[in-house]
Short mmCIF file of C-alpha atoms in Angstrom, two decimals:
data_model
loop_
_atom_site.label_atom_id
_atom_site.label_comp_id
_atom_site.label_asym_id
_atom_site.label_seq_id
_atom_site.Cartn_x
_atom_site.Cartn_y
_atom_site.Cartn_z
CA UNK A 541 107.47 233.44 188.57
CA UNK A 542 107.15 229.82 187.03
CA UNK A 543 107.05 231.12 183.70
CA UNK A 544 111.36 232.33 183.42
CA UNK A 545 112.35 228.69 184.17
CA UNK A 546 110.34 227.28 181.28
CA UNK A 547 112.02 229.30 179.47
CA UNK A 548 115.29 229.00 180.90
CA UNK A 549 114.84 225.27 180.69
CA UNK A 550 113.99 225.33 176.67
CA UNK A 551 117.58 226.81 175.49
CA UNK A 552 119.14 224.20 177.11
CA UNK A 553 117.33 221.06 175.46
CA UNK A 554 117.87 223.54 172.28
CA UNK A 555 121.90 223.62 173.23
CA UNK A 556 121.88 219.77 173.12
CA UNK A 557 122.96 218.25 169.74
CA UNK A 558 125.87 215.39 169.17
CA UNK A 559 129.41 216.09 167.01
CA UNK A 560 129.29 213.06 164.36
CA UNK A 561 131.77 214.49 162.64
CA UNK A 562 134.00 213.83 165.84
CA UNK A 563 133.64 210.34 166.60
CA UNK A 564 136.17 207.29 165.77
CA UNK A 565 136.14 204.86 163.52
CA UNK A 566 135.97 201.60 164.66
CA UNK A 567 136.66 199.65 161.69
CA UNK A 568 140.58 198.69 161.50
CA UNK A 569 142.65 199.43 158.37
CA UNK A 570 142.82 196.25 155.64
CA UNK A 571 146.38 197.54 154.63
CA UNK A 572 147.58 195.05 156.28
CA UNK A 573 146.00 191.99 155.55
CA UNK A 574 146.34 193.09 151.78
CA UNK A 575 149.68 192.36 152.15
CA UNK A 576 150.15 189.48 153.72
CA UNK A 577 146.96 187.91 150.61
CA UNK A 578 149.18 189.32 148.11
CA UNK A 579 152.56 188.02 149.68
CA UNK A 580 151.17 184.08 149.53
CA UNK A 581 149.87 184.24 146.61
CA UNK A 582 153.38 184.89 144.98
CA UNK A 583 154.62 181.82 147.21
CA UNK A 584 152.08 179.63 145.93
CA UNK A 585 152.39 180.85 141.75
CA UNK A 586 156.76 180.53 142.38
CA UNK A 587 155.64 176.89 143.98
CA UNK A 588 153.67 175.95 141.25
CA UNK A 589 155.99 177.23 138.23
CA UNK A 590 159.25 174.87 139.56
CA UNK A 591 157.29 171.88 140.10
CA UNK A 592 156.19 172.37 136.24
CA UNK A 593 159.14 173.24 135.24
CA UNK A 594 160.54 170.30 137.03
CA UNK A 595 158.21 167.92 135.61
CA UNK A 596 158.53 169.20 131.62
CA UNK A 597 162.04 168.54 131.96
CA UNK A 598 161.91 164.90 132.88
CA UNK A 599 158.87 164.37 130.43
CA UNK A 600 161.67 165.64 127.49
CA UNK A 601 164.56 163.14 128.90
CA UNK A 602 162.85 160.71 128.65
CA UNK A 603 161.73 161.62 125.14
CA UNK A 604 165.84 162.11 124.31
CA UNK A 605 166.62 159.37 126.03
CA UNK A 606 163.87 157.61 124.13
CA UNK A 607 164.48 159.44 120.36
CA UNK A 608 168.15 158.21 120.80
CA UNK A 609 167.42 154.47 122.37
CA UNK A 610 165.37 154.37 119.13
CA UNK A 611 167.74 155.59 116.25
CA UNK A 612 170.68 153.52 117.74
CA UNK A 613 168.31 150.28 117.01
CA UNK A 614 167.27 150.54 112.89
CA UNK A 615 163.62 149.98 112.90
CA UNK A 616 162.65 146.56 110.54
CA UNK A 617 160.09 147.18 108.60
CA UNK A 618 156.70 145.85 109.72
CA UNK A 619 152.84 145.94 107.77
CA UNK A 620 149.69 147.78 109.21
CA UNK A 621 147.19 146.67 108.02
CA UNK A 622 143.60 148.28 108.73
CA UNK A 623 139.72 147.27 107.28
CA UNK A 624 139.10 149.61 104.32
CA UNK A 625 135.57 148.52 104.39
CA UNK A 626 132.59 146.46 106.59
CA UNK A 627 130.98 144.07 104.64
CA UNK A 628 128.08 141.64 105.28
CA UNK A 629 127.01 138.10 103.75
CA UNK A 630 126.02 134.15 104.77
CA UNK A 631 127.67 131.20 105.56
CA UNK A 632 127.24 129.29 102.29
CA UNK A 633 128.92 125.63 100.79
CA UNK A 634 130.68 125.60 97.43
CA UNK A 635 129.76 122.12 97.49
CA UNK A 636 126.35 120.94 98.26
CA UNK A 637 123.87 118.34 96.74
CA UNK A 638 119.62 117.16 97.18
CA UNK A 639 120.36 113.88 96.40
CA UNK A 640 117.51 111.95 94.93
CA UNK A 641 117.13 109.06 92.86
CA UNK A 642 117.08 108.59 88.18
CA UNK A 643 113.75 106.55 88.45
CA UNK A 644 110.10 106.69 90.23
CA UNK A 645 109.56 103.97 93.19
CA UNK A 646 109.00 103.68 96.61
CA UNK A 647 111.09 103.84 99.74
CA UNK A 648 111.47 100.92 100.94
CA UNK A 649 113.91 101.74 103.30
CA UNK A 650 115.44 104.88 105.46
CA UNK A 651 119.25 104.93 106.81
CA UNK A 652 120.31 108.17 107.52
CA UNK A 653 119.13 110.86 110.44
CA UNK A 654 119.90 114.72 110.12
CA UNK A 655 123.49 115.66 111.86
CA UNK A 656 124.77 111.95 110.43
CA UNK A 657 128.15 112.07 108.69
CA UNK A 658 128.24 110.01 106.05
CA UNK A 659 131.02 108.92 103.50
CA UNK A 660 130.76 109.08 99.73
CA UNK A 661 128.77 105.82 98.43
CA UNK A 662 127.49 104.84 101.38
CA UNK A 663 124.03 103.89 101.24
CA UNK A 664 121.33 106.70 102.48
CA UNK A 665 117.70 104.40 101.40
CA UNK A 666 116.04 102.57 98.86
CA UNK A 667 113.71 101.96 96.26
CA UNK A 668 111.05 99.58 95.76
CA UNK A 669 113.31 97.58 92.84
CA UNK A 670 110.85 94.53 91.71
CA UNK A 671 110.29 96.14 88.05
CA UNK A 672 114.44 96.67 88.07
CA UNK A 673 114.98 93.13 88.79
CA UNK A 674 112.35 91.89 86.71
CA UNK A 675 113.99 93.60 83.43
CA UNK A 676 117.36 93.02 84.51
CA UNK A 677 116.35 89.12 84.21
CA UNK A 678 114.60 89.40 81.25
CA UNK A 679 117.69 91.10 79.72
CA UNK A 680 120.09 88.65 81.12
CA UNK A 681 117.71 85.56 79.47
CA UNK A 682 118.56 87.52 76.26
CA UNK A 683 121.75 87.84 75.96
CA UNK A 684 122.02 84.43 76.62
CA UNK A 685 119.90 83.25 74.18
CA UNK A 686 122.09 85.51 71.56
CA UNK A 687 125.15 84.10 72.42
CA UNK A 688 123.49 80.88 71.68
CA UNK A 689 122.04 81.79 68.72
CA UNK A 690 125.27 83.47 67.56
CA UNK A 691 127.76 80.07 68.89
CA UNK A 692 125.15 78.49 65.99
CA UNK A 693 125.99 80.69 63.33
CA UNK A 694 130.22 80.11 63.91
CA UNK A 695 129.53 76.68 63.56
CA UNK A 696 127.98 77.10 60.31
CA UNK A 697 130.46 79.10 58.84
CA UNK A 698 133.04 76.88 59.56
CA UNK A 699 131.83 74.11 58.49
CA UNK A 700 130.36 75.92 54.78
CA UNK A 701 134.16 77.13 55.02
CA UNK A 702 135.49 73.89 55.04
CA UNK A 703 132.94 72.88 51.76
CA UNK A 704 134.35 75.38 50.26
CA UNK A 705 137.65 74.28 50.26
CA UNK A 706 136.89 71.02 49.42
CA UNK A 707 135.09 71.90 46.55
CA UNK A 708 137.99 73.96 44.85
CA UNK A 709 140.28 71.39 45.41
CA UNK A 710 138.10 69.33 43.82
CA UNK A 711 136.95 71.15 40.77
CA UNK A 712 141.04 72.39 40.32
CA UNK A 713 141.37 68.61 39.98
CA UNK A 714 138.08 68.09 37.38
CA UNK A 715 135.76 65.93 39.72
CA UNK A 716 133.72 68.77 40.46
CA UNK A 717 132.10 71.85 38.20
CA UNK A 718 133.19 75.41 38.84
CA UNK A 719 130.43 76.59 39.37
CA UNK A 720 129.12 73.87 42.15
CA UNK A 721 132.62 75.42 43.93
CA UNK A 722 131.21 78.91 43.37
CA UNK A 723 127.88 78.03 44.81
CA UNK A 724 129.93 76.13 48.33
CA UNK A 725 132.41 79.30 48.41
CA UNK A 726 128.91 81.75 48.27
CA UNK A 727 127.48 79.97 50.85
CA UNK A 728 130.15 80.40 53.50
CA UNK A 729 130.02 83.88 52.72
CA UNK A 730 126.48 84.15 53.43
CA UNK A 731 127.49 82.56 56.46
CA UNK A 732 129.83 84.73 57.66
CA UNK A 733 127.94 87.72 57.66
CA UNK A 734 125.11 86.16 59.16
CA UNK A 735 127.09 85.00 62.47
CA UNK A 736 128.68 88.57 62.61
CA UNK A 737 124.79 89.96 62.44
CA UNK A 738 124.41 87.59 65.81
CA UNK A 739 127.44 88.83 66.92
CA UNK A 740 126.45 91.75 67.11
CA UNK A 741 122.44 91.32 68.12
CA UNK A 742 124.48 89.72 71.05
CA UNK A 743 126.17 92.00 71.78
CA UNK A 744 123.62 94.77 71.97
CA UNK A 745 121.63 92.56 74.38
CA UNK A 746 124.41 92.41 77.30
CA UNK A 747 124.60 96.83 76.48
CA UNK A 748 120.97 96.64 77.17
CA UNK A 749 121.52 94.28 80.07
CA UNK A 750 123.92 96.98 81.58
CA UNK A 751 121.03 99.25 81.27
CA UNK A 752 118.83 97.04 83.77
CA UNK A 753 121.62 96.70 85.67
CA UNK A 754 121.85 100.31 86.11
CA UNK A 755 118.19 101.08 86.50
CA UNK A 756 118.45 97.93 89.42
CA UNK A 757 121.63 100.48 91.12
CA UNK A 758 119.70 103.31 91.10
CA UNK A 759 117.09 101.27 93.24
CA UNK A 760 119.65 102.26 96.13
CA UNK A 761 121.00 106.03 96.71
CA UNK A 762 124.46 106.47 98.02
CA UNK A 763 125.74 109.58 98.80
CA UNK A 764 127.67 111.80 96.42
CA UNK A 765 130.53 112.87 98.75
CA UNK A 766 131.73 112.61 102.30
CA UNK A 767 129.92 115.47 104.03
CA UNK A 768 127.34 115.84 106.78
CA UNK A 769 123.45 115.17 105.71
CA UNK A 770 121.34 118.14 106.36
CA UNK A 771 117.89 117.99 106.05
CA UNK A 772 115.70 114.24 105.50
CA UNK A 773 113.24 114.89 102.77
CA UNK A 774 111.59 110.94 102.70
CA UNK A 775 110.52 108.53 104.81
CA UNK A 776 109.52 104.93 103.61
CA UNK A 777 106.16 104.89 102.00
CA UNK A 778 106.53 107.74 99.72
CA UNK A 779 107.44 108.14 96.32
CA UNK A 780 110.53 109.32 94.88
CA UNK A 781 110.49 110.88 91.40
CA UNK A 782 113.68 112.92 89.17
CA UNK A 783 110.61 115.16 88.66
CA UNK A 784 107.71 115.10 91.08
CA UNK A 785 104.35 115.49 89.76
CA UNK A 786 102.29 115.88 92.40
CA UNK A 787 102.41 116.67 95.93
CA UNK A 788 102.20 113.12 96.77
CA UNK A 789 105.55 112.78 95.26
CA UNK A 790 108.99 114.03 96.18
CA UNK A 791 112.16 115.12 94.25
CA UNK A 792 115.27 113.87 96.94
CA UNK A 793 115.45 112.18 100.07
CA UNK A 794 118.09 114.28 101.45
CA UNK A 795 120.24 117.00 101.07
CA UNK A 796 124.32 117.07 101.78
CA UNK A 797 126.54 119.27 102.48
CA UNK A 798 130.61 119.40 102.51
CA UNK A 799 131.89 121.33 105.48
CA UNK A 800 135.57 121.94 103.85
CA UNK A 801 133.44 123.65 101.57
CA UNK A 802 132.47 126.35 103.51
CA UNK A 803 133.12 130.10 102.83
CA UNK A 804 131.26 133.81 103.18
CA UNK A 805 129.58 135.57 100.47
CA UNK A 806 129.10 139.02 101.29
CA UNK A 807 127.85 142.55 98.91
CA UNK A 808 129.67 145.07 97.82
CA UNK A 809 128.67 148.20 97.75
CA UNK A 810 129.45 149.69 94.15
CA UNK A 811 130.62 152.74 95.02
CA UNK A 812 133.68 150.44 97.72
CA UNK A 813 134.07 147.39 94.95
CA UNK A 814 137.11 149.40 93.73
CA UNK A 815 139.15 148.82 96.83
CA UNK A 816 138.77 144.97 97.26
CA UNK A 817 140.69 142.81 95.55
CA UNK A 818 141.81 139.15 94.88
CA UNK A 819 143.41 137.90 97.18
CA UNK A 820 143.17 140.78 99.96
CA UNK A 821 142.55 139.32 103.29
CA UNK A 822 140.27 139.27 105.51
CA UNK A 823 139.14 138.99 108.75
CA UNK A 824 135.53 137.46 109.45
CA UNK A 825 132.93 137.28 112.74
CA UNK A 826 130.01 135.06 112.65
CA UNK A 827 126.85 136.44 114.16
CA UNK A 828 126.19 134.07 116.08
CA UNK A 829 129.63 133.93 117.73
CA UNK A 830 131.28 137.86 118.06
CA UNK A 831 133.76 137.15 119.95
CA UNK A 832 134.92 134.48 116.80
CA UNK A 833 137.20 135.90 114.40
CA UNK A 834 137.72 133.78 111.44
CA UNK A 835 140.96 134.43 109.13
CA UNK A 836 139.92 134.94 105.58
CA UNK A 837 141.30 135.47 101.97
CA UNK A 838 139.55 137.15 98.89
CA UNK A 839 138.70 134.18 96.63
CA UNK A 840 136.89 135.77 93.58
CA UNK A 841 135.31 139.08 92.93
CA UNK A 842 131.78 137.59 91.05
CA UNK A 843 131.76 140.30 87.51
CA UNK A 844 127.96 140.86 87.68
CA UNK A 845 126.38 143.47 90.02
CA UNK A 846 122.99 143.40 90.95
CA UNK A 847 120.68 145.96 89.65
CA UNK A 848 118.10 146.14 92.55
CA UNK A 849 120.98 146.64 95.31
CA UNK A 850 124.11 148.01 93.68
CA UNK A 851 125.94 145.49 95.56
CA UNK A 852 128.84 143.57 93.54
CA UNK A 853 129.17 139.79 94.86
CA UNK A 854 132.82 138.49 96.92
CA UNK A 855 133.00 135.23 97.78
CA UNK A 856 135.88 134.86 100.88
CA UNK A 857 137.54 132.09 101.92
CA UNK A 858 137.70 130.83 105.12
CA UNK A 859 141.25 130.09 106.11
CA UNK A 860 140.28 128.46 109.55
CA UNK A 861 137.87 125.28 110.46
CA UNK A 862 135.82 125.73 112.80
CA UNK A 863 132.64 122.91 114.15
CA UNK A 864 130.50 125.72 114.53
CA UNK A 865 130.31 127.84 111.46
CA UNK A 866 127.37 126.63 109.72
CA UNK A 867 125.88 127.31 106.27
CA UNK A 868 123.34 129.84 106.20
CA UNK A 869 125.11 131.61 108.93
CA UNK A 870 125.56 135.24 109.27
CA UNK A 871 128.39 136.83 108.87
CA UNK A 872 130.37 140.68 108.74
CA UNK A 873 133.60 140.81 107.02
CA UNK A 874 136.54 143.23 107.17
CA UNK A 875 138.59 143.41 104.06
CA UNK A 876 142.41 144.11 105.37
CA UNK A 877 145.08 146.29 103.42
CA UNK A 878 148.61 146.28 103.63
CA UNK A 879 151.30 148.66 104.30
CA UNK A 880 154.97 147.65 104.03
CA UNK A 881 157.95 149.17 105.17
CA UNK A 882 156.41 151.15 107.29
CA UNK A 883 158.63 152.49 110.31
CA UNK A 884 158.17 150.27 113.30
CA UNK A 885 156.52 151.32 116.32
CA UNK A 886 159.22 152.76 119.53
CA UNK A 887 158.66 150.25 122.36
CA UNK A 888 158.19 153.22 124.88
CA UNK A 889 155.48 155.12 123.13
CA UNK A 890 154.34 151.09 122.28
CA UNK A 891 154.17 150.75 126.32
CA UNK A 892 152.10 153.97 126.62
CA UNK A 893 149.57 152.65 123.25
CA UNK A 894 148.77 149.28 125.63
CA UNK A 895 148.13 150.86 128.65
CA UNK A 896 145.82 153.83 127.12
CA UNK A 897 142.64 152.94 128.27
CA UNK A 898 141.17 153.08 124.64
CA UNK A 899 142.05 150.17 122.79
CA UNK A 900 143.38 149.66 119.04
CA UNK A 901 141.22 148.24 116.38
CA UNK A 902 140.94 144.47 116.09
CA UNK A 903 143.36 144.23 112.97
CA UNK A 904 142.21 139.81 113.13
CA UNK A 905 144.44 136.95 114.46
CA UNK A 906 146.17 136.45 111.28
CA UNK A 907 147.87 139.72 111.50
CA UNK A 908 150.24 139.66 114.87
CA UNK A 909 151.28 142.96 116.75
CA UNK A 910 149.76 144.37 113.58
CA UNK A 911 147.71 148.33 114.79
CA UNK A 912 144.01 148.17 112.45
CA UNK A 913 142.73 151.57 111.74
CA UNK A 914 138.90 151.59 110.60
CA UNK A 915 137.82 154.34 107.52
CA UNK A 916 134.77 156.59 109.02
CA UNK A 917 132.06 157.70 107.21
CA UNK A 918 133.58 160.87 106.03
CA UNK A 919 136.48 159.33 104.10
CA UNK A 920 133.78 156.75 102.85
CA UNK A 921 131.76 159.08 101.57
#
């Protein structure tokens, strides 16, 4: 009785299953969202195009107005200067001297210190002049003796000349023989020659006295020109000599530099010396004061080259004097070249350039309003 019921239950279970094709799709349709996104993108693109078109028209109108204003006002030719090349060198003084004495002596007095400004002829030091003073005194005594001897010969010649004239008159009257008259005349001529010789001796004695005076003057060391003392090489008690014979002998007492003769000497490469011309403007900057710009000008090109460094030396004159400039300071020089008859820069463009974040290259203080463009390494090659 129980077997048929189990078969019926198994048949019912087999008939139970899920119809998947008949289930509804839970995802909503995307056609509406896509249409809305496309519409928004088209609207934003159209707005952006309209904004860019309006800005382009405004800039073009501004440039047109600036061009009309520039054309209405004729531009004046200006000079645009720019550094052609840079060179390094040192500040040198064209007028410098190591002051010494022309005689050997012991320093007895020093009247200066480093950094002092001295005038031409100012006494810097004195040497022991006792020997020179003795020589001058001896020469002066010889001058006096030679003068007295010359005076004696002058008196003797005057008397012999009078005797010769009287003998000649008596000879003509027959009271004195002709021979006595000739002897008196010869005596007068002899005394005249002795007088002239003694005069020459007196002149030589005076010349020796002048030499002794000069030697004495050399014991006083004076400044040859106005300048600044840069070194003190001798002290009281040291021996000064024109040529030092040992380590205990000095050859000078001081070094004087004329600060008004300062200039810059730079070494320019042989490959670029053809760009440098006499009279060319230059901008000088000292390594000690990079912010200090000094106008300069090429005053000379030394007509010789350095074989070891392959350079040619150029002299740059400083057109502005500054007390901070000292000899042997390192300096960097930018040579400037001028280009005339160049069109003037429009005011609108100058305003944009002045407001630009990138500054123009420095053109030097002596060329106001000028622009400069440094030559790049590719251009130098």
